[in-house]
XYZ file of C-alpha atoms in Angstrom:
576
model
C 6.538 0.139 28.231
C 9.752 -1.511 25.926
C 13.475 -1.540 27.725
C 15.747 -0.363 25.155
C 19.370 -0.029 26.118
C 19.142 3.236 26.728
C 16.150 2.944 29.414
C 17.846 0.361 31.267
C 20.649 2.876 31.532
C 19.149 5.457 32.250
C 16.113 3.850 34.939
C 18.165 2.093 37.023
C 20.689 4.295 38.602
C 21.835 4.108 42.883
C 18.613 6.263 44.023
C 16.807 3.602 42.082
C 17.848 0.717 43.286
C 17.740 1.822 47.375
C 13.914 2.589 46.890
C 13.180 -1.061 46.363
C 15.233 -2.134 49.697
C 15.090 -2.245 53.108
C 17.699 0.176 54.708
C 19.733 -2.396 55.986
C 20.045 -4.169 52.051
C 20.804 -0.414 51.547
C 24.050 -0.993 53.842
C 25.090 -3.675 51.717
C 25.309 -2.708 48.410
C 28.409 -0.562 50.189
C 30.201 -4.093 51.222
C 32.871 -5.938 49.302
C 31.458 -8.934 47.241
C 30.927 -12.358 48.958
C 32.933 -13.855 46.815
C 36.955 -14.139 45.742
C 38.310 -14.736 49.106
C 38.858 -11.108 48.954
C 40.428 -11.420 45.554
C 38.159 -8.075 44.739
C 37.777 -4.993 46.250
C 34.174 -4.899 44.184
C 31.071 -3.762 45.849
C 27.652 -5.508 45.794
C 26.642 -1.742 43.747
C 29.803 -2.057 41.527
C 28.203 -5.491 40.311
C 24.549 -4.033 39.923
C 25.367 -1.045 38.291
C 27.816 -3.162 35.701
C 27.023 -6.237 34.960
C 23.177 -6.996 35.901
C 20.945 -3.711 35.986
C 18.520 -6.694 33.655
C 18.728 -9.177 36.258
C 17.167 -6.574 39.060
C 14.224 -5.144 36.818
C 13.412 -8.494 36.311
C 13.696 -9.416 40.102
C 11.541 -6.304 41.547
C 8.963 -7.106 38.543
C 8.732 -10.507 40.401
C 8.918 -8.757 43.638
C 11.101 -9.954 45.638
C 14.281 -7.388 44.324
C 16.557 -8.376 47.716
C 17.293 -11.711 46.114
C 20.164 -9.780 43.806
C 22.615 -10.060 46.806
C 22.063 -14.066 46.904
C 22.214 -13.854 43.037
C 25.891 -11.826 42.795
C 27.225 -14.698 45.623
C 26.249 -17.028 42.748
C 28.189 -14.671 40.145
C 25.065 -14.395 38.053
C 24.759 -11.580 35.664
C 23.404 -10.014 32.617
C 25.142 -11.703 30.345
C 24.214 -15.789 31.339
C 20.069 -14.033 30.063
C 18.276 -15.660 28.750
C 18.163 -18.244 31.867
C 16.542 -21.354 30.160
C 13.819 -23.138 31.881
C 15.508 -26.080 32.898
C 18.275 -24.107 35.000
C 16.148 -21.607 36.510
C 15.431 -23.702 39.387
C 18.939 -23.010 40.322
C 18.643 -19.182 40.851
C 17.095 -20.300 44.473
C 14.837 -17.102 44.558
C 12.680 -19.399 46.593
C 12.285 -21.401 50.236
C 11.278 -23.715 48.195
C 10.386 -25.577 44.211
C 8.404 -23.022 42.290
C 7.421 -24.195 38.926
C 5.118 -20.979 38.926
C 7.585 -18.492 40.098
C 10.361 -20.267 37.732
C 8.136 -20.031 34.744
C 7.437 -16.297 35.039
C 10.712 -15.820 35.344
C 11.507 -17.288 32.357
C 8.762 -15.408 30.416
C 9.899 -12.309 32.012
C 12.781 -11.943 31.233
C 12.765 -11.260 27.282
C 10.857 -8.335 28.418
C 14.685 -7.054 28.693
C 16.109 -8.667 25.977
C 14.457 -6.644 23.550
C 16.034 -7.013 19.286
C 14.321 -3.823 17.912
C 13.606 -4.000 14.045
C 15.369 -1.882 11.875
C 16.103 -1.020 8.282
C 16.713 -3.341 6.064
C 17.121 -6.429 8.471
C 15.272 -10.019 8.886
C 15.572 -10.861 12.501
C 15.018 -14.478 13.735
C 12.707 -14.312 16.823
C 12.476 -17.316 19.680
C 8.864 -18.507 20.641
C 9.060 -16.969 23.918
C 10.610 -13.754 22.860
C 9.139 -9.995 22.470
C 8.689 -8.539 19.301
C 9.357 -4.901 19.996
C 6.135 -3.828 17.574
C 3.215 -1.500 18.318
C 0.074 -2.226 16.318
C -2.991 -0.407 15.748
C -6.289 -1.993 17.213
C -8.693 1.217 16.271
C -11.782 0.368 16.178
C -13.098 1.334 12.318
C -9.212 0.565 10.416
C -10.705 -1.633 7.577
C -7.521 -4.051 7.711
C -7.571 -7.480 6.405
C -6.202 -10.049 9.609
C -3.229 -11.011 7.483
C -1.998 -7.048 7.417
C -2.342 -4.238 10.289
C -1.336 -0.905 10.514
C 1.758 -0.862 13.021
C 4.488 1.475 14.978
C 7.463 0.517 15.777
C 9.112 2.430 19.579
C 12.657 2.766 17.931
C 11.304 4.649 14.974
C 8.787 7.212 16.939
C 6.093 9.081 14.412
C 6.590 6.381 11.575
C 3.780 3.918 10.398
C 4.425 1.003 8.352
C 2.462 -2.070 7.168
C 2.956 -5.665 8.547
C 2.062 -8.136 6.871
C 2.213 -11.766 8.206
C 2.895 -14.512 5.671
C 2.436 -17.761 6.218
C 4.975 -20.343 6.176
C 4.938 -23.980 4.937
C 4.840 -26.601 2.511
C 1.196 -26.198 1.088
C -0.856 -24.166 -0.725
C -1.093 -20.620 -0.430
C 2.324 -20.545 2.513
C 6.445 -19.698 0.989
C 9.102 -21.868 2.381
C 11.000 -20.398 5.160
C 14.274 -20.463 2.353
C 11.399 -19.120 -0.107
C 10.298 -16.149 2.395
C 13.953 -15.151 2.880
C 14.939 -15.207 -0.563
C 11.867 -12.984 -0.798
C 13.234 -10.842 1.845
C 16.855 -10.632 0.162
C 15.546 -8.815 -3.224
C 12.783 -7.120 -1.706
C 15.615 -5.146 0.245
C 17.109 -3.116 -2.628
C 14.414 -0.721 -4.386
C 13.141 1.899 -1.985
C 11.041 4.899 -3.842
C 8.319 7.265 -2.623
C 5.834 6.342 -4.299
C 6.525 2.760 -4.479
C 6.109 0.760 -0.890
C 8.744 -0.293 -0.035
C 10.198 -3.309 2.117
C 11.578 -1.846 5.652
C 12.395 -4.887 7.237
C 11.171 -8.643 8.409
C 11.244 -11.366 11.024
C 9.880 -14.697 12.002
C 8.226 -15.595 15.154
C 5.891 -18.559 16.384
C 5.741 -20.152 12.822
C 4.795 -17.157 10.985
C 7.085 -14.318 8.571
C 6.314 -10.537 8.727
C 7.241 -8.275 7.020
C 7.297 -4.658 8.007
C 6.624 -2.245 4.395
C 6.347 1.286 4.249
C 3.475 3.807 3.285
C 0.895 1.914 4.243
C -2.417 3.234 2.941
C -5.454 4.400 3.255
C -7.449 4.420 -0.447
C -6.767 2.960 -3.372
C -7.804 4.638 -6.654
C -10.254 1.837 -6.687
C -12.263 2.914 -3.699
C -11.360 6.621 -4.740
C -13.357 5.505 -8.260
C -16.585 4.935 -5.659
C -16.368 7.486 -2.973
C -14.382 10.092 -2.327
C -12.520 9.972 0.949
C -12.569 13.535 3.111
C -8.987 14.089 3.071
C -9.833 14.823 -1.151
C -13.321 16.902 -0.189
C -11.830 19.230 1.408
C -9.408 19.934 -1.110
C -10.677 22.924 -2.541
C -10.967 22.294 -6.882
C -8.177 23.631 -7.901
C -5.605 22.201 -5.646
C -8.162 19.085 -6.335
C -7.796 19.546 -10.509
C -4.503 20.141 -9.543
C -3.447 16.916 -7.291
C -4.644 14.756 -10.166
C -2.256 16.040 -12.911
C 0.754 15.742 -10.439
C -0.766 12.415 -9.343
C -0.132 11.316 -13.201
C 3.187 12.368 -13.035
C 4.307 10.853 -10.163
C 3.214 7.420 -11.117
C 4.872 7.677 -14.698
C 7.807 9.008 -12.762
C 7.770 5.720 -10.761
C 7.339 3.194 -13.753
C 10.346 5.045 -15.586
C 12.624 4.013 -12.153
C 11.279 0.513 -12.038
C 11.554 0.601 -16.009
C 15.733 1.801 -15.380
C 16.597 -0.472 -12.945
C 15.112 -3.395 -15.878
C 11.669 -3.910 -13.356
C 8.171 -4.039 -14.033
C 5.703 -3.308 -11.957
C 3.269 -6.322 -13.686
C 0.629 -5.626 -11.509
C -1.265 -2.091 -11.953
C -4.668 -1.393 -11.957
C -6.665 0.449 -9.427
C -6.515 -1.760 -6.866
C -2.731 -1.618 -6.378
C -2.885 2.166 -6.890
C -3.018 3.517 -3.572
C -2.786 6.763 -1.305
C -3.286 8.156 2.468
C -4.501 10.706 3.775
C -2.210 13.153 3.216
C -2.921 12.132 -0.615
C 0.660 10.866 -1.245
C -0.419 8.326 -4.056
C 2.277 5.343 -4.715
C 1.868 1.817 -6.443
C 1.517 -1.355 -4.246
C 5.109 -3.083 -3.647
C 6.448 -5.135 -6.779
C 6.796 -8.244 -4.388
C 5.710 -11.816 -3.813
C 5.510 -10.721 0.007
C 1.633 -10.740 0.915
C -1.023 -13.439 0.912
C -2.707 -12.476 -1.978
C -0.186 -13.190 -4.387
C 0.635 -16.490 -2.530
C -2.855 -17.303 -3.209
C -2.927 -16.441 -7.009
C 0.109 -18.346 -7.578
C -1.511 -21.438 -5.167
C -4.409 -20.406 -6.847
C -3.459 -20.427 -10.908
C -6.937 -21.255 -12.614
C -8.818 -18.686 -9.905
C -9.760 -15.114 -12.543
C -9.601 -11.527 -11.407
C -11.806 -9.467 -13.535
C -9.889 -6.499 -12.475
C -6.537 -7.790 -13.678
C -8.260 -8.886 -16.693
C -10.190 -5.678 -17.710
C -5.844 -3.679 -17.166
C -3.944 -6.151 -18.928
C -2.292 -5.319 -21.902
C -3.770 -7.605 -25.065
C -0.991 -9.318 -24.734
C -1.068 -10.395 -21.320
C -4.055 -12.845 -22.685
C -3.013 -13.650 -26.418
C 0.069 -14.168 -28.820
C 1.418 -11.322 -29.749
C 2.454 -11.161 -33.319
C 5.875 -12.786 -34.377
C 6.117 -10.147 -36.830
C 9.920 -8.496 -37.398
C 8.696 -5.196 -36.456
C 7.866 -6.493 -33.400
C 10.969 -7.321 -31.950
C 11.621 -3.471 -32.349
C 9.978 -0.440 -30.466
C 9.479 2.417 -32.197
C 10.030 5.889 -31.503
C 6.735 7.124 -29.855
C 8.089 10.549 -28.394
C 6.139 13.178 -28.682
C 8.052 16.641 -29.560
C 6.866 19.622 -27.882
C 5.352 21.345 -30.311
C 2.721 18.550 -30.595
C 2.578 18.066 -26.619
C 1.775 21.620 -26.838
C -0.576 22.046 -29.584
C -3.844 21.888 -26.653
C -6.269 23.922 -28.913
C -5.388 21.789 -32.616
C -7.621 19.919 -34.071
C -5.739 17.283 -33.706
C -6.713 16.368 -30.440
C -10.582 16.159 -30.507
C -10.236 12.878 -31.670
C -8.639 9.624 -30.809
C -7.177 7.020 -32.890
C -5.560 3.969 -30.939
C -3.540 2.069 -33.457
C -4.337 -1.587 -33.620
C -1.629 -2.230 -35.990
C -1.939 -3.794 -39.350
C -5.383 -5.277 -40.660
C -3.452 -9.074 -40.674
C -1.333 -8.845 -37.527
C -1.504 -8.124 -33.455
C -5.234 -8.137 -33.845
C -6.672 -10.390 -30.876
C -7.607 -12.960 -33.812
C -4.634 -13.374 -34.615
C -2.829 -13.343 -31.770
C -4.577 -15.998 -30.939
C -2.868 -18.593 -33.903
C 0.671 -17.184 -34.179
C 3.393 -18.887 -31.773
C 3.977 -17.056 -28.443
C 7.856 -14.875 -28.658
C 8.900 -12.621 -25.558
C 6.831 -11.073 -23.462
C 7.886 -8.059 -22.901
C 6.089 -7.159 -19.284
C 7.215 -2.775 -19.170
C 5.377 -2.520 -22.599
C 2.676 -4.437 -20.660
C 3.155 -1.812 -17.737
C 2.864 1.189 -20.132
C -0.781 -0.070 -21.100
C -1.787 -0.880 -18.226
C -0.533 3.159 -17.057
C -2.764 4.151 -20.010
C -5.830 2.257 -18.182
C -5.481 3.724 -14.862
C -4.743 7.550 -16.009
C -7.471 7.500 -18.635
C -9.118 6.758 -15.187
C -8.176 9.390 -13.409
C -8.673 12.031 -16.223
C -12.114 10.537 -16.033
C -12.195 11.312 -12.582
C -10.879 15.083 -13.165
C -13.610 15.565 -15.859
C -16.553 14.076 -13.171
C -16.983 10.734 -14.658
C -18.346 8.332 -13.041
C -16.532 4.643 -13.771
C -18.743 2.335 -13.749
C -20.757 4.347 -16.873
C -16.754 4.174 -18.264
C -17.104 0.427 -17.821
C -20.743 0.350 -19.481
C -19.593 2.039 -21.768
C -16.788 0.033 -22.502
C -19.074 -3.074 -22.132
C -21.552 -1.702 -24.679
C -20.961 -3.389 -28.253
C -21.399 -6.527 -26.170
C -24.639 -6.160 -24.658
C -27.630 -8.473 -26.236
C -31.135 -8.397 -26.281
C -33.505 -10.359 -23.736
C -32.680 -10.708 -19.805
C -29.902 -12.029 -17.628
C -26.652 -13.171 -19.640
C -23.411 -14.021 -18.625
C -20.932 -10.964 -17.204
C -20.312 -8.512 -19.764
C -16.387 -7.874 -21.172
C -15.065 -3.995 -20.295
C -11.307 -4.580 -20.527
C -9.566 -1.620 -21.903
C -8.369 -3.802 -24.780
C -11.427 -5.617 -25.596
C -12.963 -2.193 -26.080
C -10.465 0.201 -27.884
C -13.756 1.357 -30.142
C -15.749 2.459 -27.382
C -12.726 4.087 -25.084
C -11.885 6.251 -28.458
C -15.316 7.840 -27.828
C -15.064 8.184 -24.279
C -11.289 10.035 -24.682
C -13.354 12.369 -27.355
C -16.156 13.083 -25.531
C -13.350 13.935 -21.974
C -12.000 16.278 -24.571
C -15.281 18.019 -25.358
C -15.950 18.597 -21.845
C -12.368 20.002 -20.666
C -12.270 22.264 -23.481
C -15.691 23.985 -22.376
C -13.489 24.747 -19.128
C -11.853 27.355 -18.171
C -9.099 26.702 -15.899
C -5.915 26.527 -17.362
C -5.082 22.975 -15.808
C -7.788 21.703 -18.214
C -5.463 23.142 -20.946
C -3.642 19.466 -20.940
C -7.101 16.938 -20.692
C -6.952 16.605 -24.955
C -2.662 16.509 -25.138
C -2.620 13.796 -22.371
C -4.751 11.792 -23.725
C -2.919 11.787 -27.087
C -0.137 10.466 -25.031
C -2.239 7.900 -23.106
C -4.005 6.862 -27.320
C -0.046 5.813 -27.979
C 0.352 4.284 -24.663
C -2.671 2.116 -25.479
C -1.205 0.402 -28.477
C -2.923 -2.755 -29.390
C 1.479 -3.566 -30.057
C 3.737 -3.677 -27.358
C 6.108 -2.336 -29.634
C 3.993 0.942 -30.550
C 3.895 2.017 -27.372
C 5.756 4.628 -26.401
C 8.842 4.236 -23.126
C 7.925 4.959 -19.674
C 10.127 7.221 -20.237
C 9.109 9.444 -23.099
C 5.158 9.240 -21.351
C 7.094 11.475 -18.596
C 8.540 13.178 -21.588
C 5.296 13.684 -22.560
C 3.472 14.655 -19.526
C 6.203 16.673 -17.830
C 5.667 19.234 -20.904
C 2.192 18.923 -21.090
C 1.817 19.902 -17.708
C 4.394 23.100 -17.382
C 3.572 24.167 -21.155
C -0.534 23.793 -21.073
C -1.660 23.287 -17.385
C 1.236 25.914 -16.294
C 2.288 23.660 -13.081
C 5.873 25.585 -12.444
C 7.086 22.698 -10.467
C 5.103 19.300 -11.107
C 6.161 16.497 -8.365
C 8.452 14.239 -8.785
C 10.845 15.404 -11.988
C 14.631 13.492 -11.627
C 17.525 13.460 -13.115
C 19.232 9.395 -12.929
C 22.259 7.752 -14.602
C 22.577 10.300 -16.937
C 19.460 10.153 -18.577
C 16.825 12.655 -18.726
C 13.831 10.872 -16.702
C 11.899 10.647 -13.395
C 12.775 8.800 -10.707
C 10.329 8.800 -8.340
C 12.673 10.026 -5.582
C 14.780 6.681 -4.382
C 17.688 5.875 -3.095
C 19.202 3.253 -4.164
C 22.740 2.057 -2.557
C 24.233 -0.098 -5.984
C 23.246 3.260 -8.671
C 24.058 5.983 -7.509
C 21.230 8.429 -5.218
C 18.862 10.386 -7.728
C 19.025 14.223 -7.988
C 16.466 16.442 -9.016
C 15.721 18.252 -11.843
C 13.439 20.742 -11.439
C 12.707 21.171 -7.978
C 9.247 19.729 -6.687
C 7.403 19.172 -3.846
C 7.915 15.748 -3.479
C 9.726 14.111 -0.571
C 12.975 12.498 0.559
C 13.505 8.745 1.266
C 16.600 7.007 3.285
C 18.890 4.710 1.639
C 18.038 1.296 0.489
C 20.607 -1.827 2.087
C 22.643 -2.755 -1.224
C 21.129 -5.783 -2.295
C 20.164 -7.493 -5.713
C 16.295 -7.742 -6.721
C 14.038 -8.656 -9.387
C 10.552 -8.279 -8.436
C 7.647 -11.389 -7.966
C 4.864 -9.898 -9.276
C 2.664 -11.350 -12.124
C 4.027 -10.018 -14.790
C 7.931 -9.694 -13.690
C 8.838 -12.021 -16.711
C 12.536 -10.169 -17.518
C 15.141 -8.501 -15.452
C 18.125 -6.233 -17.386
C 21.252 -4.992 -15.963
C 20.835 -5.946 -12.433
C 24.433 -7.694 -11.751
C 25.751 -9.565 -7.903
C 22.821 -11.524 -7.560
C 23.456 -14.056 -4.996
C 19.856 -15.909 -5.229
C 20.248 -17.169 -9.017
C 17.952 -14.880 -10.316
C 18.036 -16.311 -13.753
C 16.616 -19.210 -12.573
C 13.338 -18.138 -10.785
C 10.302 -18.636 -12.912
C 7.694 -16.000 -13.415
C 4.301 -16.639 -12.453
C 2.966 -15.840 -15.364
C 4.314 -17.467 -18.173
C 3.991 -16.929 -21.638
C 1.444 -19.483 -22.823
C -2.171 -17.957 -23.238
C -3.884 -17.792 -20.806
C -7.343 -18.758 -21.425
C -9.429 -15.963 -20.105
C -12.817 -18.378 -19.009
C -14.983 -16.452 -22.829
C -17.630 -18.532 -21.841
C -18.462 -16.144 -19.325
C -18.515 -13.086 -20.951
C -20.939 -12.771 -23.387
C -21.422 -11.646 -27.279
C -17.701 -13.260 -27.524
């Protein structure tokens, strides 16, 4: 039971107090107070009712409710709580000094002095205080030791993901100042398809952060094993769900990019969903043990990040004049709708010119500015291709083997093969052609959107960043494909924002106004976010534009991934 003010008020009634007192003590309730020399006409009951309900509950828990009269005679009331340990002896609750009893009183008083966690608020708890939070400890929950699924007694029905953040100056830790800075920045962005900051607190030397949308699965786990929440869906519903997921993810990326932000870590393990089949990205903050650890150990190699990363994140991009300006790759409605045209039977991913933009040439050119949003588009293209492969019942391990096929050498053993997207463009193209061929043989209308969606993906996977479409252009093309090819009349997550016609993923940003729906869909609404400037600290979040009013010096914050060439341990791969 959690004792909030309303529960205390409703519980400590005259009837309740009388039920725990002897008859003689009950009569004393209506007597005038024993102090004040007759200058007050208040009674003991009136003092309890107005000033000492918490103290009465504490005494009741300790088995000495009758001591309330002595405390009132000494003018103690709820405003004196919490009483320090060295002052509890003054209460004279026992005939002789009893240190054990005094300690019980000291710790018990915090049960009635709860500070509840509220949205957008950071709370500092002293060590003896009780954090009103309910941790889900059901067996079988696949939770890391630093992550819990929790509920708040003041938010019945809502479930959150709680992360424990080590506070300190050592490796894998955040200083207290950095922790507060990160929570301030995280408290600005809220989206229905993005894990978002709810609140945070500090207790017993540890930082804790609560995020919305606790996940049950990730796309990475889905590619290996289909959970029951998807297995129970009818085939048609599952197909529509996957196509809507694509639009939800694109739409949310539009929101981030419209704010001058980037996700910086799009890959199957960061595309999450729950038992309600609600899809969402992981958060874009440093507020996770994994992000802090990766910052501390920059030399560690993450193969999944490498496989789904854009080429310029592992090689120096070209410095040609054309690379400084993004091309318009927007797909007209006519081309997006031409699902039966011959253009959709083959796929060509742009590699740029023969001299500029290839991985070999990138290694020998100066490093220009890295656009993390263009990198997001490439990574999302890889994820969409995985989703389409899943739709077509293709195994992800077969896709990975297909990408790495050119690197296989004769003989036994050998190093781990390079199955990245950016180093195996040709293999990706042939895989896409196979998907389009399979889709053309299907009768379901949903499959009419596969080939044109693959054409969009082909542009997203362009080697040169400036040749990729923007998230807005991808959203516009995806919307046309879903409505005109798949005949989905109400795609999820379709909005207008700031006068631009692209999706914004059900977000509520207090400084920029609220999003409105361009067309009615089935996405949920969410509550408003507290106004605060924000910048993600994910590995590729290098640039921020149009975010004003920062109080934490955002321009001076270092990005985790620099523009320097990363050595990706080529020696562990064969054929390179």
